[in-house]
XYZ file of C-alpha atoms in Angstrom:
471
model
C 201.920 102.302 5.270
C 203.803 104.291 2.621
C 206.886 106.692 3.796
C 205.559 110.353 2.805
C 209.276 111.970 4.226
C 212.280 110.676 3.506
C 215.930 111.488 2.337
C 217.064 109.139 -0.823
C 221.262 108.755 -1.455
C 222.609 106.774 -4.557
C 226.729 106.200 -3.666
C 228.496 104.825 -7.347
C 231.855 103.019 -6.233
C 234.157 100.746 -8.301
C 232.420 97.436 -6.860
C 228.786 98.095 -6.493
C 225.845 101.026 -6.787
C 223.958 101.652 -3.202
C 221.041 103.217 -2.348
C 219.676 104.486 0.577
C 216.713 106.034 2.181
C 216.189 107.379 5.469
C 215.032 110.269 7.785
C 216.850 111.784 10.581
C 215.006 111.918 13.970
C 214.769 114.801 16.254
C 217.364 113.265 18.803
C 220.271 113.391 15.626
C 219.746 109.978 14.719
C 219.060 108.168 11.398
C 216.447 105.972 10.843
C 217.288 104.154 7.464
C 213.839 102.671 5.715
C 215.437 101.046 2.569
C 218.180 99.904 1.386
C 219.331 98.485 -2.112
C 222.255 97.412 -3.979
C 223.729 96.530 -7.390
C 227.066 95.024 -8.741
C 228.945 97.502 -11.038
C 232.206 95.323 -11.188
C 231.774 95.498 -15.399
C 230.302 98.802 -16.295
C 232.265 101.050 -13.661
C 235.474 101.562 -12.834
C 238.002 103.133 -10.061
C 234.701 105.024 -9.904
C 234.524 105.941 -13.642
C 231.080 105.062 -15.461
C 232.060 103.287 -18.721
C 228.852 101.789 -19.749
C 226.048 104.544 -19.533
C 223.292 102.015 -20.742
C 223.994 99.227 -17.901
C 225.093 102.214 -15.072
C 221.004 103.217 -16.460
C 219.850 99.943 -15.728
C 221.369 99.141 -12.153
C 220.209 102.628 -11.576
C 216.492 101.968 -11.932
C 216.800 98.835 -10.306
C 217.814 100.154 -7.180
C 215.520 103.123 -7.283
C 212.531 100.649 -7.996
C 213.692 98.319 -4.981
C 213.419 101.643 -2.259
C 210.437 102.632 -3.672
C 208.804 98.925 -3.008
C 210.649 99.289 0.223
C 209.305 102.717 1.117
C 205.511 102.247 -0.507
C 206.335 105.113 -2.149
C 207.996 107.183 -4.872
C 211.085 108.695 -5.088
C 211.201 112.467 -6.361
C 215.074 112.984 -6.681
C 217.991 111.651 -4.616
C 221.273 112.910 -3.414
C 224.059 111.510 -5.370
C 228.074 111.165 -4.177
C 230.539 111.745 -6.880
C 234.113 110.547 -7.078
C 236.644 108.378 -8.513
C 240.323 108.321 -9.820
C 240.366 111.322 -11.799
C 239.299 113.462 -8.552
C 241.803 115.694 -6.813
C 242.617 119.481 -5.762
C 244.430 121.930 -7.245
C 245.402 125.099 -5.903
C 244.892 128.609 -6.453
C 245.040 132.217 -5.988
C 243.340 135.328 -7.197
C 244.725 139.122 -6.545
C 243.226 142.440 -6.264
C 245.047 145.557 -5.790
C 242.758 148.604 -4.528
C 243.671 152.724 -5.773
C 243.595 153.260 -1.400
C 242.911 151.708 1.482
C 238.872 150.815 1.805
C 236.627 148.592 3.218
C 236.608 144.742 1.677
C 233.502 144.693 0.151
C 231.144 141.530 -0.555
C 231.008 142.551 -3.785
C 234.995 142.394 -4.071
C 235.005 139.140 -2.348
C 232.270 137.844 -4.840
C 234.233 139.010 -7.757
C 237.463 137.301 -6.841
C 235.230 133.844 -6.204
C 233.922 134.287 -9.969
C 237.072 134.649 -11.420
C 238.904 131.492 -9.493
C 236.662 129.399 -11.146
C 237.658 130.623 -14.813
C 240.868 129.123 -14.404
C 241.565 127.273 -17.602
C 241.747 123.565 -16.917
C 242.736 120.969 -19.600
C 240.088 118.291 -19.887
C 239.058 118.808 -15.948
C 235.826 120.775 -14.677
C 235.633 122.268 -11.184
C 233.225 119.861 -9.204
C 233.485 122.136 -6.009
C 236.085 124.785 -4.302
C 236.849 124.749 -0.742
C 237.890 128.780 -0.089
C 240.885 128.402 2.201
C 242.043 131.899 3.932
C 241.930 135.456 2.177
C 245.436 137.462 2.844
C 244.333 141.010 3.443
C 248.162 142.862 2.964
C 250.010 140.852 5.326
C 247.476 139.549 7.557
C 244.807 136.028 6.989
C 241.278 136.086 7.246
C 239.101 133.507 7.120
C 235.991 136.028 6.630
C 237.789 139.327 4.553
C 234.406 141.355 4.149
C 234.420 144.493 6.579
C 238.524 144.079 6.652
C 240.825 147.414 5.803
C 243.524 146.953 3.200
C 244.632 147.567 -0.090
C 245.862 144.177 -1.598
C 243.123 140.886 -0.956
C 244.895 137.440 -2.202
C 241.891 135.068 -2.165
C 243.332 131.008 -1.926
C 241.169 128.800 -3.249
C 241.334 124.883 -3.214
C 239.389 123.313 -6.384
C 238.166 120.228 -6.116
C 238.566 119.260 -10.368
C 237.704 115.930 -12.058
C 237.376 114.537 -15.748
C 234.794 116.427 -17.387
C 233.348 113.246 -18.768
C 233.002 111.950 -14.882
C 230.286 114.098 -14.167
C 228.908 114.071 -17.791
C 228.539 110.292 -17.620
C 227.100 110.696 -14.158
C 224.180 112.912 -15.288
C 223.516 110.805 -18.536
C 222.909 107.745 -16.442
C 220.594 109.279 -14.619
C 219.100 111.910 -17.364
C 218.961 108.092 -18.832
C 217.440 106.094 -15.972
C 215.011 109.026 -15.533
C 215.893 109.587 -11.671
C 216.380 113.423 -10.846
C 218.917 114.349 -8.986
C 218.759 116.449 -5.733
C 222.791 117.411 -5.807
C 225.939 116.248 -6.479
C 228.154 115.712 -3.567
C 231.857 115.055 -3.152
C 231.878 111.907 -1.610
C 235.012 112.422 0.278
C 233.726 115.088 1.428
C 230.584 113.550 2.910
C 232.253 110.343 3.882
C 234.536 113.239 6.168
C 232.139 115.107 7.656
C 230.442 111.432 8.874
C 233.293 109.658 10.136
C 235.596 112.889 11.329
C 234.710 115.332 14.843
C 234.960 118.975 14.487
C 238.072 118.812 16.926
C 239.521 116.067 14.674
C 239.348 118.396 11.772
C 240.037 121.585 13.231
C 243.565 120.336 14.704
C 244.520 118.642 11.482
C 244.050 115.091 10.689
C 244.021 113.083 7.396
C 241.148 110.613 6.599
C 242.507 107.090 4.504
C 239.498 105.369 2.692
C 240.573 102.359 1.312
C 238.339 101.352 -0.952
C 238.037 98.470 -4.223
C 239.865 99.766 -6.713
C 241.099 103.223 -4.695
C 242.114 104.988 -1.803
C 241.314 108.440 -1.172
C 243.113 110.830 0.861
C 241.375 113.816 2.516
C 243.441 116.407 4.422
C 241.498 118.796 7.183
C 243.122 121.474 9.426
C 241.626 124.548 11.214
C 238.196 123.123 10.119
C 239.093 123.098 6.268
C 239.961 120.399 3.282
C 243.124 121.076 2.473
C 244.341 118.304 0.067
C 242.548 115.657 -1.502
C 244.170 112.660 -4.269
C 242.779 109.525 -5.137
C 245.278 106.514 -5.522
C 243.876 104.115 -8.335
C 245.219 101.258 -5.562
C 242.588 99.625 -3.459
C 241.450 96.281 -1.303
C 240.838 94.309 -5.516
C 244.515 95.225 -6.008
C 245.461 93.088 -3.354
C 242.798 90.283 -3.991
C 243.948 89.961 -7.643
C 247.462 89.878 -6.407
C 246.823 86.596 -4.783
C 245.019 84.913 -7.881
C 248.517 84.551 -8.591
C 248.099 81.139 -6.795
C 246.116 79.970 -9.151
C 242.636 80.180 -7.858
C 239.254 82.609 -8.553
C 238.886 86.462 -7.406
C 235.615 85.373 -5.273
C 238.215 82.462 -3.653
C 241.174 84.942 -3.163
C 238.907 87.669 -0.972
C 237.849 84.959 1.257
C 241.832 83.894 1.551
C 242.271 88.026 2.363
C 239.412 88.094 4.839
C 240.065 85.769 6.402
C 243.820 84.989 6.969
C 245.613 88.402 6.066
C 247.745 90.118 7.954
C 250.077 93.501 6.692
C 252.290 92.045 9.479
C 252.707 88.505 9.117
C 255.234 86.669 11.360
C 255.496 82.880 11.136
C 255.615 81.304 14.858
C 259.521 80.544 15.691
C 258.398 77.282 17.671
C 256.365 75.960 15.565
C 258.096 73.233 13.993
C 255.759 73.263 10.308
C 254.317 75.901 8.549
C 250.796 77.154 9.732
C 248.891 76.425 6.155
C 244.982 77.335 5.151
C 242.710 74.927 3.416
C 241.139 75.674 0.061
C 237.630 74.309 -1.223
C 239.905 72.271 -4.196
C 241.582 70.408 -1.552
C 245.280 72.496 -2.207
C 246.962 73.932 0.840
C 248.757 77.431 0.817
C 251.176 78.224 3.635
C 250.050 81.146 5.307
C 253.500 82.812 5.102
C 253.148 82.389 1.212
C 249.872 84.246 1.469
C 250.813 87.472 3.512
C 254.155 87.883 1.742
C 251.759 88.735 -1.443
C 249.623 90.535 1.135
C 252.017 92.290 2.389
C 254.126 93.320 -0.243
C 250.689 95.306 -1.843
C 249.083 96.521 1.442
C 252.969 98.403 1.871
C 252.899 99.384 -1.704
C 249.684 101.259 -1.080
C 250.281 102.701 2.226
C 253.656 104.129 0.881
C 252.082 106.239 -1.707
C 249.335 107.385 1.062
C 252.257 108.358 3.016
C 253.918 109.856 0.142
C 250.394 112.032 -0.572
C 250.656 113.287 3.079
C 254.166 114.445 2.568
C 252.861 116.053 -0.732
C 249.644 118.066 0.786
C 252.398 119.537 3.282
C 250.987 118.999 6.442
C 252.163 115.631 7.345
C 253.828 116.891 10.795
C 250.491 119.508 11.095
C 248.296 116.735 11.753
C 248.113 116.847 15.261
C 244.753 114.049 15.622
C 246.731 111.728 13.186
C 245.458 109.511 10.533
C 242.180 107.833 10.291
C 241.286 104.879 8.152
C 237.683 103.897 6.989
C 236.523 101.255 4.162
C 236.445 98.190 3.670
C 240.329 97.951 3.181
C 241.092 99.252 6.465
C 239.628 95.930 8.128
C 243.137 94.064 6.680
C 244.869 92.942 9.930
C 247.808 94.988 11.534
C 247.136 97.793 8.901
C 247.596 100.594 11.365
C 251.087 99.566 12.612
C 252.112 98.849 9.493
C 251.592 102.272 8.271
C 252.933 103.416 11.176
C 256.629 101.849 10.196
C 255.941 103.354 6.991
C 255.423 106.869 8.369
C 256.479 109.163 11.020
C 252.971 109.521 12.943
C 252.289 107.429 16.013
C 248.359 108.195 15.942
C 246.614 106.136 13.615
C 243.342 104.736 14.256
C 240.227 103.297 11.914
C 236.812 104.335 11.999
C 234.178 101.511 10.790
C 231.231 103.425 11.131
C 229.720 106.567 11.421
C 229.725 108.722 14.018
C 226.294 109.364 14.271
C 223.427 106.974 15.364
C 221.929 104.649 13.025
C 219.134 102.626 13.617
C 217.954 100.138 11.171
C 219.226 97.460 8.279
C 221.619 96.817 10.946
C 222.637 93.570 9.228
C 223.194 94.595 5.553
C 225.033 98.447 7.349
C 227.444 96.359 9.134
C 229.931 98.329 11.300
C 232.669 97.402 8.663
C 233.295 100.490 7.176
C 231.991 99.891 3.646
C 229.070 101.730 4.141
C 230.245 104.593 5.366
C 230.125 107.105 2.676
C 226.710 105.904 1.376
C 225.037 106.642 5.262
C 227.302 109.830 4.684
C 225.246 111.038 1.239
C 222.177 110.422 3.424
C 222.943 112.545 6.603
C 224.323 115.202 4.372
C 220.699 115.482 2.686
C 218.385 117.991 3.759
C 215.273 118.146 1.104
C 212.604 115.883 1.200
C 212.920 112.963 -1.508
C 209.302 111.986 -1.152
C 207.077 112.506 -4.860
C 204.411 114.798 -3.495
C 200.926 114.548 -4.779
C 200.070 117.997 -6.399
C 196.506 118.977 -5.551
C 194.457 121.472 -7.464
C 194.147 124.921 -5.785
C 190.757 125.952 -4.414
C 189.381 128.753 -5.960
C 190.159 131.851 -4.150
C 187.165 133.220 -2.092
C 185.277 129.501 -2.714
C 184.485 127.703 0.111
C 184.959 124.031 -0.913
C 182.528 122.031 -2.266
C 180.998 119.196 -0.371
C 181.714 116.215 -2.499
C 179.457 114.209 -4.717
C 177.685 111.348 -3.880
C 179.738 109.015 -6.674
C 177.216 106.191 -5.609
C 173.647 108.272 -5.922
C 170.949 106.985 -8.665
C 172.430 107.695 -12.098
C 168.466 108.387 -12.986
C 168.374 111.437 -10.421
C 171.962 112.588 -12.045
C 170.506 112.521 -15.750
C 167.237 114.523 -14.517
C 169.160 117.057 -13.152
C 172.030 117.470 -15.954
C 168.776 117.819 -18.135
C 167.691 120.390 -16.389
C 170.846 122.475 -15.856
C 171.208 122.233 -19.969
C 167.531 123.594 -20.181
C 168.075 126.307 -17.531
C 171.202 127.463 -19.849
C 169.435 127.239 -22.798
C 166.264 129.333 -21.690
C 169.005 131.652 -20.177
C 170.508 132.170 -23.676
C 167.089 132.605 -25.634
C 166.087 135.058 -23.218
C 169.525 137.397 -23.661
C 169.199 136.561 -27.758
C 165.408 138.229 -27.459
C 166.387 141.274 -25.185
C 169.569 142.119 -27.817
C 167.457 142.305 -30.844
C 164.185 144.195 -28.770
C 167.241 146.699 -28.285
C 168.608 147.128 -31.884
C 164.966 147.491 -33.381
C 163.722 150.228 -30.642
C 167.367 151.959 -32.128
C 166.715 151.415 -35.818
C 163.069 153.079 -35.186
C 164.713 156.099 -33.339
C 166.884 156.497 -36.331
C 164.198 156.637 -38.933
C 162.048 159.249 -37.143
C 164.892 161.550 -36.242
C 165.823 161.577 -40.612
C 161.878 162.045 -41.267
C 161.954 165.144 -38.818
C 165.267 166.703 -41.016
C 167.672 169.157 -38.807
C 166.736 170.972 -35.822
C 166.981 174.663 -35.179
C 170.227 174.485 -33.392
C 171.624 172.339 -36.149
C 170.802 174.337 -39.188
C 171.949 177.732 -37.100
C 175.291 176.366 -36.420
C 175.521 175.050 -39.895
C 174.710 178.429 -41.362
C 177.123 180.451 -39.632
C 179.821 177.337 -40.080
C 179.368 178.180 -44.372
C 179.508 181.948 -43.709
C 182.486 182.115 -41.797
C 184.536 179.497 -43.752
C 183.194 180.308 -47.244
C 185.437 179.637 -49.969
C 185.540 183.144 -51.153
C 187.231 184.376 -47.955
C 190.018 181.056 -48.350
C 191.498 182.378 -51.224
């Protein structure tokens, strides 16, 4: 039975394209009805699209695999944007009333406009998160109705490459999938994996993804930082192809044996070792010293980007991790010897119910920003079928019998042709009876010459406008 209402979500990371369709259920739950993916390893990367053509390709791959999935097709989807290039940059916009008045929307409006004309070298604004507005010496979240003379609106712009979201829409302009709207994926991935008490007492979210880790700041319910590190989970894999072996070989050695936190057992008298498929044998201490080294590399600088947004000792529900990176053993203590904060904990799925592909949406945490695109949907993805509109005032028809006897249907489009035709004769006759009973009129009335009336009026006409008396 084809899927007639549905929400579609495309997520483009460093390591693969996802797609995603679903509907959410009256009870707050998602029901997910397809699922599809595609490697991107070669055309895209640390989020970036480098190779429109193939990013085209993969795109209408995955859209064809939902559509086979749903029995149906897809209209436009809701796309997550992101990648190295992303960030925030601050900002803030005056105004300086003649007197004391009223804050007007208008006002507010006007300041909005001209935050986003802030010149910006090869960046774009993707979004802006409006943080407080400082009405003379007092903050508002909500300025319009306020008193005062001097509004300072703060705005947080969420910027990017300009060719990030040009390349975006050309894949798809290319690929010939519409799309619903752009969405910061941090953003979305936040508002999945976060609680409104979480974000409203101050907390940072880590995603450690591929190729990056993203950094998301909330406090009093609003993003205040966000930086993308171009460090990630492939950093540390490639790290340890150092020991001579594959990438696809060294995440299995990661998976399944690392540890941030590696400590060899004192009493063991040799060195705990792991097999490889060649026959070779790595000590384990050899492996998590590489490990290590990288995973406290990376969780430096995100400790380093919390000390940068400024509210590294506001963040009074801690840090969270999500993505795949965050499953590396002992990850949270280690970045708690790294930093200052105590509460650290990692979210591997969403928080909202999810019922469905349970074995390809494993609780993992690298799906969590792609089931985030999908709950933050809200239009119908489904093509609908548009039906011609009935005649006003028409009732409708009753159908035609497709199936009757095509004799009886010639008979009777014979007929309707000779009905029109006798129809046209008869209005061709009645239009020339017309113009000869008005050509006969017109013949008598010039054989009869003027009337009395007319040759009266015409004689007193020449008598009172005689040439003699115009001169």
């Amino acid at each position: 039975m084809a899927t007639t209402d549905f929400i579609a979500a495309i997520e483009l990371s460093s390591s693969k394209i996802s797609g995603i369709a679903g509907k959410k259920n009256s009870d707050g739950s998602i029901q997910v009805l397809a699922y599809a993916r595609e490697d991107a390893s070669s055309f895209i990367h640390k989020g970036v699209i480098y190779n429109i053509d193939k990013t085209a390709q993969a795109l209408a791959s995955i859209t064809n695999k939902l559509e086979n999935q749903l029995n149906n097709s897809i209209a436009k989807v809701y796309v997550g944007i992101g990648g190295q290039s992303l960030r925030t940059v601050k900002n803030a916009v005056s105004r300086t009333l003649d007197e004391e008045g009223i804050i007007s929307q208008e006002l507010v409006d006007s300041i909005c406009d001209e935050n986003l004309e802030v010149p910006l070298a090869d960046m774009s604004v993707l979004d802006v998160a409006p943080q407080e507005y400082k009405i003379d010496n007092t903050l508002q979240a909500d300025p319009v109705g306020v008193a005062g003379q001097h509004i300072t609106g703060q705005f947080l712009n969420i910027v990017a490459r300009a060719s990030l979201k040009k390349n975006l829409e050309h894949s798809f302009e290319q690929a010939k999938v519409e799309i619903a709207d752009l969405l910061i994926a941090p953003i979305a991935l936040a508002n999945a994996v976060l609680t409104e008490n979480e974000m409203r007492s101050g907390c940072a979210l880590v995603d450690f993804g591929a190729d990056t880790t993203t950094i998301s700041v909330y406090k009093n319910n609003i993003l205040r930082y966000l930086s993308v590190l171009p460090l990630g989970g492939n950093t540390i894999t490639r790290d340890i192809t150092s020991l001579q072996m594959e990438e696809q070989d060294a995440e299995k050695l990661k998976l399944q044996y690392g540890n941030a936190l590696y400590e060899e057992e004192e009493e063991s008298e040799t060195p705990a070792v792991c097999a490889l498929e060649d026959g070779r044998a790595i000590e384990l201490a050899t492996l998590n010293n590489i490990i290590g080294a990288r995973s406290e590399e990376i969780l430096a600088n995100v400790w380093n980007q919390l000390q940068l947004s400024g509210y590294e000792d506001k963040l009074f529900s801690g840090v969270v991790f999500t993505g795949g990176g965050a499953n590396l053993k002992n990850i949270e203590e280690a970045f708690r010897k790294q930093s200052k904060i105590e509460k650290v904990k990692t979210m591997r799925f969403v928080h909202d119910t999810v019922h469905g592909f349970s074995d390809v949406l494993a609780k993992d945490g690298m799906q969590n920003t792609l089931l985030g695109l999908l709950a933050a949907g809200n239009e119908n993805c489904c093509l609908q079928e548009v039906k011609p509109a009935q005649p006003a005032g028409n009732p409708a028809s009753t159908p035609a019998d497709m199936f009757g006897n095509d004799e009886a249907l010639k008979e009777q489009e014979a007929a309707a042709r000779a009905a029109k035709a006798q129809r046209e004769k008869e209005e061709k006759e009645r239009r020339e009876k017309e113009r000869k009973e008005r050509e006969k009129k017109e013949k008598e009335k010039k054989k009869k010459g003027p009337s009395w009336f007319e040759k009266t009026f015409n004689k007193i006409s020449n008598e009172i406008f005689s040439d003699d008396d115009m001169k």
